[in-house]
């Protein structure tokens, strides 16, 4: 037992007594210091949201990425704009319009790349197609040329229907014409119009012999100017893009849509969802914590004392962070969460012990003096061990966690100082009530007493749980996918995941830097044979092969098309044909299709022809309905159908004519705006390696990265960074926990001076860690970049709770039953409840990383509570029984 005459008892007892005696001056001094600290925080504390700065530049993969960004700075901090439209022509036009806006605002958008819209690629695009594809386009163009030529003279619905009727008649006569894409495209366009929607007919798809898809996309890469002094560094550029897009008509329900994704947008949405999720969870946590404290103390003064102490300690810790580090990052900002979770434990233990000590015939100063002596050393040991656990993260290469360790470790020492100083001082004004046996206390004691009657059962269940946990440990997973941390409903996340599904042009690809052209050939050849690689692109691929053969086909296309031209006003004037004439032309086409389908039931064009016949029948039926009796209504319907079918034809022909002027070229002909994307400013070359799988899956990501790294160890890019950063984090936490465990063991042994007591403190901690790891496996919860931050908190809570129990048992000599009826057990119970209430609410956050942190904390805290309040007391009782047997 601890004697009231021991030096540590007297030291902390006097400390508490002085704080109480000079309460006004102590409180004023602390308030002055905190106020000055608050002013210093406001004027000097910055926030760094750039996640790459959290990793040491000495780590190889980080060094590779830095070199890549130095060679190609235009790829750093980019937005990816996705323009969706029902046709490739409309998507191209919309992307060109928006690119012009971005390029005009150089101050806010220094770099903009719309590669498909580059004049060089618009003119030479046909050279990048295969010979077989060019041959197919030549055939389709030859078949479509009569239609195009007649429409150039009379671009209206009557001419279009008449020419198509002639084509169907040729099909009936046995001529081989591939009209399936034409029939399908027209049918889909008419069906959309009849449903009240607009779906223009893509002539680019028709002339290429392709089936028109529902949606086409164009991608624009933008490098915005970011302001890292602001929490939301990209808010300005993103808001400007959205405002301009809305002004241009790119709305979610419009024909053309613009969506924003890319690394900057993903980081912006992640921070936004994390902060909003924390706000919502914080409000819920505040209410729940207040309820738990009210149940524990039934005193507004006690609750006020705890909250004031927490706020003062939190501000002092933030002031230290400002002085020592100067900024917070997305990892170290969690110090507040960790401080509240652990700091409230110190306050609860002190006040509940004070409540237990205070007797009716005892004055408040005497109770405060005795509580300071009883609790001072145990709180100091808890503060030291928890601080050491945090400080162990400082030597790691994960800078974000290292800064968190420094701030939170010092925060634990600050929390100790505030607890043993401020709480006794506040007792002068808000004294704790004299302890009364309450229903809640009796209920808690009954709950804690239950395991005492089934000691063998507890041992058996514990052994089974340990064995099961050991078997489950190899299945613990770390989720390297940064997308899985974000709000799954955010536009940037959904758009990015959609792009990842297309392995042909995945935004997550690997970049390899080489020094000369010969290396490009060698490395590209090795990479292309890997099954994990879909395609490899370098500057050499910008000069297509077989240009002479392709040039001959392009010249043939130009001769087939001829000098076709369209009047710019042709589509603005009403049709020269009457409604009756246009209806008749449509009906003739429908009749021709019906005859073709009847006569050739096995023909490959039957299904699209039947679909088009049905669409024409519906259109004609609508024209004949009484609701459209007025001639103007019928003319308007036919005018919109005319535009749907023919409005994109002139632009498509113009772009085709431009492409037909292409001539063979060499690498020297590539424009600087293109070569700078592949040939860096320090004379290095970039090779882009695309995956054959959707690397949104962790296993696919690992396969892809490791396969490429075997050939090019210096490879970089988001896939490499995600995998390597994840492994770096796991490695950092493993080494940090190893150091922390060693430091904690030494500290406990030095302070308690007993190997047996040290072992008893560690057993619940190790048991809880083992069971928590297994719990994540059984619940399908993976560790990730966010929830792994919860581990220091669980470590601190586990150490503190176990220490308090062992210290109370050892230094007061209470047995199993009495130990569970003390303020120590109740303090552990209520501390766990407040932490559960506070951080369990994180489960409801829209940010998946924060939500997973809440899940992990809930699992870990519940298991820690079981180990400390059920298993540890039984171990203490067994150890006590052995000592009694030995003594007898």
XYZ file of N, CA and C in Angstrom, residues 668-768:
303
model
N 9.534 15.244 -85.622
C 9.827 16.680 -85.590
C 8.578 17.523 -85.845
N 7.573 16.933 -86.462
C 6.358 17.690 -86.792
C 5.398 17.803 -85.613
N 5.657 17.043 -84.547
C 4.774 17.096 -83.382
C 4.849 18.478 -82.738
N 3.728 19.082 -82.409
C 3.754 20.410 -81.782
C 4.288 20.336 -80.351
N 4.806 21.462 -79.870
C 5.383 21.515 -78.523
C 4.341 21.188 -77.457
N 3.088 21.578 -77.687
C 2.029 21.317 -76.704
C 1.779 19.824 -76.510
N 2.205 19.029 -77.484
C 2.058 17.578 -77.387
C 3.340 16.937 -76.861
N 4.474 17.319 -77.397
C 5.740 16.691 -76.998
C 6.083 16.973 -75.539
N 5.684 18.146 -75.016
C 6.021 18.468 -73.633
C 5.337 17.545 -72.642
N 4.306 16.836 -73.095
C 3.627 15.875 -72.227
C 4.388 14.558 -72.137
N 5.348 14.354 -73.024
C 6.079 13.094 -73.077
C 7.591 13.276 -72.982
N 8.077 14.458 -73.304
C 9.510 14.760 -73.228
C 9.698 15.896 -72.240
N 10.250 15.569 -71.039
C 10.312 16.532 -69.952
C 11.292 17.653 -70.177
N 11.201 18.669 -69.304
C 12.070 19.825 -69.441
C 13.513 19.551 -69.047
N 13.783 18.391 -68.420
C 15.162 18.016 -68.103
C 15.649 16.896 -69.022
N 15.028 16.810 -70.197
C 15.442 15.890 -71.263
C 15.218 14.413 -70.915
N 14.227 14.133 -70.075
C 13.847 12.746 -69.821
C 12.522 12.472 -70.521
N 12.267 11.207 -70.771
C 11.052 10.809 -71.481
C 10.118 10.061 -70.534
N 8.834 10.164 -70.808
C 7.806 9.511 -69.995
C 7.163 8.371 -70.772
N 6.995 7.239 -70.086
C 6.254 6.103 -70.640
C 5.031 5.887 -69.749
N 3.850 5.848 -70.347
C 2.610 5.611 -69.599
C 2.218 4.144 -69.743
N 1.988 3.485 -68.612
C 1.663 2.059 -68.594
C 0.262 1.893 -68.013
N -0.644 1.311 -68.794
C -2.051 1.187 -68.389
C -2.361 -0.245 -67.980
N -3.179 -0.428 -66.922
C -3.475 -1.772 -66.407
C -4.487 -2.510 -67.278
N -4.431 -3.817 -67.227
C -5.396 -4.638 -67.961
C -6.642 -4.915 -67.124
N -6.563 -4.618 -65.817
C -7.702 -4.828 -64.917
C -8.137 -3.493 -64.318
N -9.291 -3.527 -63.666
C -9.751 -2.371 -62.907
C -9.006 -2.366 -61.576
N -8.042 -1.470 -61.427
C -7.203 -1.480 -60.223
C -7.874 -0.765 -59.050
N -9.177 -0.554 -59.155
C -9.939 -0.144 -57.986
C -9.954 -1.271 -56.957
N -9.629 -2.487 -57.429
C -9.510 -3.657 -56.567
C -8.083 -3.729 -56.029
N -7.927 -3.959 -54.731
C -6.603 -3.941 -54.099
C -5.681 -5.019 -54.636
N -6.214 -6.220 -54.874
C -5.376 -7.302 -55.383
C -4.899 -7.000 -56.801
N -5.792 -6.454 -57.619
C -5.404 -6.079 -58.979
C -4.367 -4.964 -58.952
N -4.527 -4.035 -58.035
C -3.563 -2.945 -57.894
C -2.184 -3.495 -57.562
N -2.122 -4.405 -56.609
C -0.833 -4.972 -56.216
C -0.187 -5.735 -57.372
N -0.973 -6.541 -58.079
C -0.424 -7.312 -59.197
C 0.165 -6.387 -60.259
N -0.584 -5.352 -60.577
C -0.158 -4.413 -61.618
C 1.133 -3.699 -61.223
N 1.167 -3.161 -60.022
C 2.341 -2.390 -59.580
C 3.562 -3.277 -59.469
N 3.430 -4.430 -58.859
C 4.594 -5.301 -58.663
C 5.128 -5.827 -59.994
N 4.246 -6.104 -60.936
C 4.695 -6.594 -62.243
C 5.518 -5.525 -62.961
N 5.054 -4.289 -62.920
C 5.782 -3.201 -63.589
C 7.086 -2.897 -62.863
N 7.064 -2.944 -61.525
C 8.266 -2.627 -60.759
C 9.387 -3.636 -60.971
N 9.053 -4.864 -61.331
C 10.101 -5.851 -61.618
C 10.952 -5.426 -62.808
N 10.327 -4.707 -63.733
C 11.047 -4.242 -64.927
C 11.601 -2.844 -64.720
N 10.811 -1.988 -64.079
C 11.235 -0.589 -63.862
C 11.014 -0.224 -62.396
N 12.000 -0.438 -61.539
C 11.832 -0.163 -60.101
C 11.549 1.306 -59.784
N 11.935 2.204 -60.692
C 11.731 3.632 -60.428
C 10.367 4.141 -60.889
N 9.455 3.227 -61.218
C 8.128 3.625 -61.695
C 7.392 4.419 -60.623
N 6.527 5.330 -61.067
C 5.758 6.148 -60.142
C 4.340 6.304 -60.675
N 3.550 7.146 -60.024
C 2.143 7.299 -60.382
C 1.261 6.911 -59.210
N -0.012 7.231 -59.293
C -0.937 6.990 -58.183
C -0.972 5.517 -57.758
N -1.002 4.544 -58.691
C -1.016 3.144 -58.245
C 0.197 2.796 -57.386
N 1.375 3.258 -57.810
C 2.596 2.973 -57.050
C 2.556 3.674 -55.697
N 2.170 4.948 -55.706
C 2.144 5.720 -54.464
C 1.148 5.126 -53.475
N -0.030 4.730 -53.955
C -1.040 4.154 -53.062
C -0.524 2.891 -52.389
N 0.067 2.006 -53.186
C 0.564 0.742 -52.636
C 1.751 0.963 -51.714
N 2.739 1.736 -52.192
C 3.956 1.940 -51.402
C 3.672 2.774 -50.159
N 2.807 3.782 -50.293
C 2.470 4.597 -49.125
C 1.756 3.748 -48.079
N 0.862 2.872 -48.536
C 0.172 1.995 -47.605
C 1.132 1.100 -46.853
N 2.081 0.528 -47.583
C 3.054 -0.340 -46.935
C 3.992 0.458 -46.033
N 4.292 1.709 -46.442
C 5.122 2.574 -45.604
C 4.410 2.902 -44.301
N 3.096 3.138 -44.396
C 2.309 3.441 -43.198
C 2.271 2.232 -42.265
N 2.009 1.066 -42.846
C 1.981 -0.155 -42.031
C 3.337 -0.379 -41.373
N 4.409 -0.198 -42.154
C 5.759 -0.381 -41.620
C 6.050 0.638 -40.522
N 5.619 1.901 -40.763
C 5.847 2.952 -39.773
C 5.125 2.638 -38.470
N 3.886 2.195 -38.581
C 3.124 1.885 -37.374
C 3.685 0.648 -36.673
N 4.177 -0.303 -37.436
C 4.758 -1.502 -36.823
C 5.991 -1.136 -36.004
N 6.885 -0.340 -36.610
C 8.084 0.068 -35.882
C 7.741 0.981 -34.708
N 6.774 1.871 -34.921
C 6.389 2.783 -33.850
C 5.794 2.018 -32.672
N 4.952 1.039 -32.970
C 4.354 0.273 -31.882
C 5.390 -0.591 -31.171
N 6.373 -1.053 -31.912
C 7.459 -1.814 -31.283
C 8.229 -0.928 -30.313
N 8.573 0.279 -30.787
C 9.269 1.224 -29.913
C 8.389 1.618 -28.730
N 7.102 1.855 -29.014
C 6.181 2.262 -27.953
C 6.056 1.178 -26.894
N 5.955 -0.066 -27.340
C 5.792 -1.169 -26.387
C 7.026 -1.291 -25.494
N 8.206 -1.158 -26.103
C 9.443 -1.228 -25.315
C 9.498 -0.079 -24.314
N 9.169 1.140 -24.818
C 9.189 2.306 -23.943
C 8.188 2.198 -22.810
N 7.003 1.707 -23.123
C 5.958 1.562 -22.103
C 6.366 0.526 -21.053
N 6.905 -0.582 -21.501
C 7.327 -1.632 -20.560
C 8.384 -1.101 -19.600
N 9.387 -0.400 -20.142
C 10.449 0.141 -19.303
C 9.906 1.173 -18.314
N 9.012 2.047 -18.815
C 8.467 3.093 -17.951
C 7.639 2.495 -16.816
N 6.777 1.542 -17.161
C 5.947 0.916 -16.125
C 6.814 0.195 -15.105
N 7.834 -0.505 -15.595
C 8.697 -1.272 -14.683
C 9.470 -0.342 -13.755
N 9.948 0.787 -14.308
C 10.687 1.749 -13.488
C 9.775 2.387 -12.450
N 8.564 2.746 -12.874
C 7.653 3.434 -11.961
C 7.061 2.491 -10.924
N 6.698 1.273 -11.324
C 6.080 0.321 -10.394
C 7.107 -0.541 -9.674
N 8.282 -0.682 -10.282
C 9.369 -1.457 -9.683
C 8.939 -2.886 -9.364
N 8.185 -3.472 -10.314
C 7.707 -4.843 -10.117
C 7.464 -5.473 -11.485
N 8.157 -6.572 -11.750
C 7.965 -7.264 -13.019
C 6.565 -7.866 -13.103
N 6.069 -8.393 -11.957
C 4.737 -9.001 -11.952
C 3.654 -7.958 -12.242
N 3.765 -6.793 -11.619
C 2.778 -5.736 -11.859
C 2.848 -5.248 -13.302
N 4.064 -5.147 -13.825
C 4.235 -4.727 -15.223
C 3.558 -5.717 -16.158
N 3.739 -7.009 -15.877
C 3.121 -8.037 -16.709
C 1.601 -7.967 -16.624
N 1.074 -7.730 -15.450
C -0.374 -7.634 -15.282
C -0.954 -6.423 -16.018
N -0.173 -5.345 -16.099
C -0.627 -4.169 -16.863
C -0.664 -4.485 -18.352
N 0.323 -5.228 -18.833
C 0.473 -5.473 -20.269
C -0.478 -6.531 -20.804
N -0.829 -7.516 -19.977
C -1.659 -8.623 -20.472
C -2.981 -8.131 -21.063
N -3.761 -7.288 -20.375
C -5.015 -6.806 -21.004
C -4.762 -6.013 -22.282
N -3.675 -5.238 -22.286
C -3.357 -4.439 -23.471
C -3.079 -5.334 -24.669
N -2.250 -6.358 -24.468
C -1.914 -7.267 -25.565
C -3.123 -8.094 -25.981
N -3.925 -8.502 -24.977
C -5.139 -9.266 -25.287
C -6.102 -8.425 -26.129
N -6.290 -7.173 -25.721
C -7.212 -6.288 -26.455
C -6.709 -6.055 -27.867
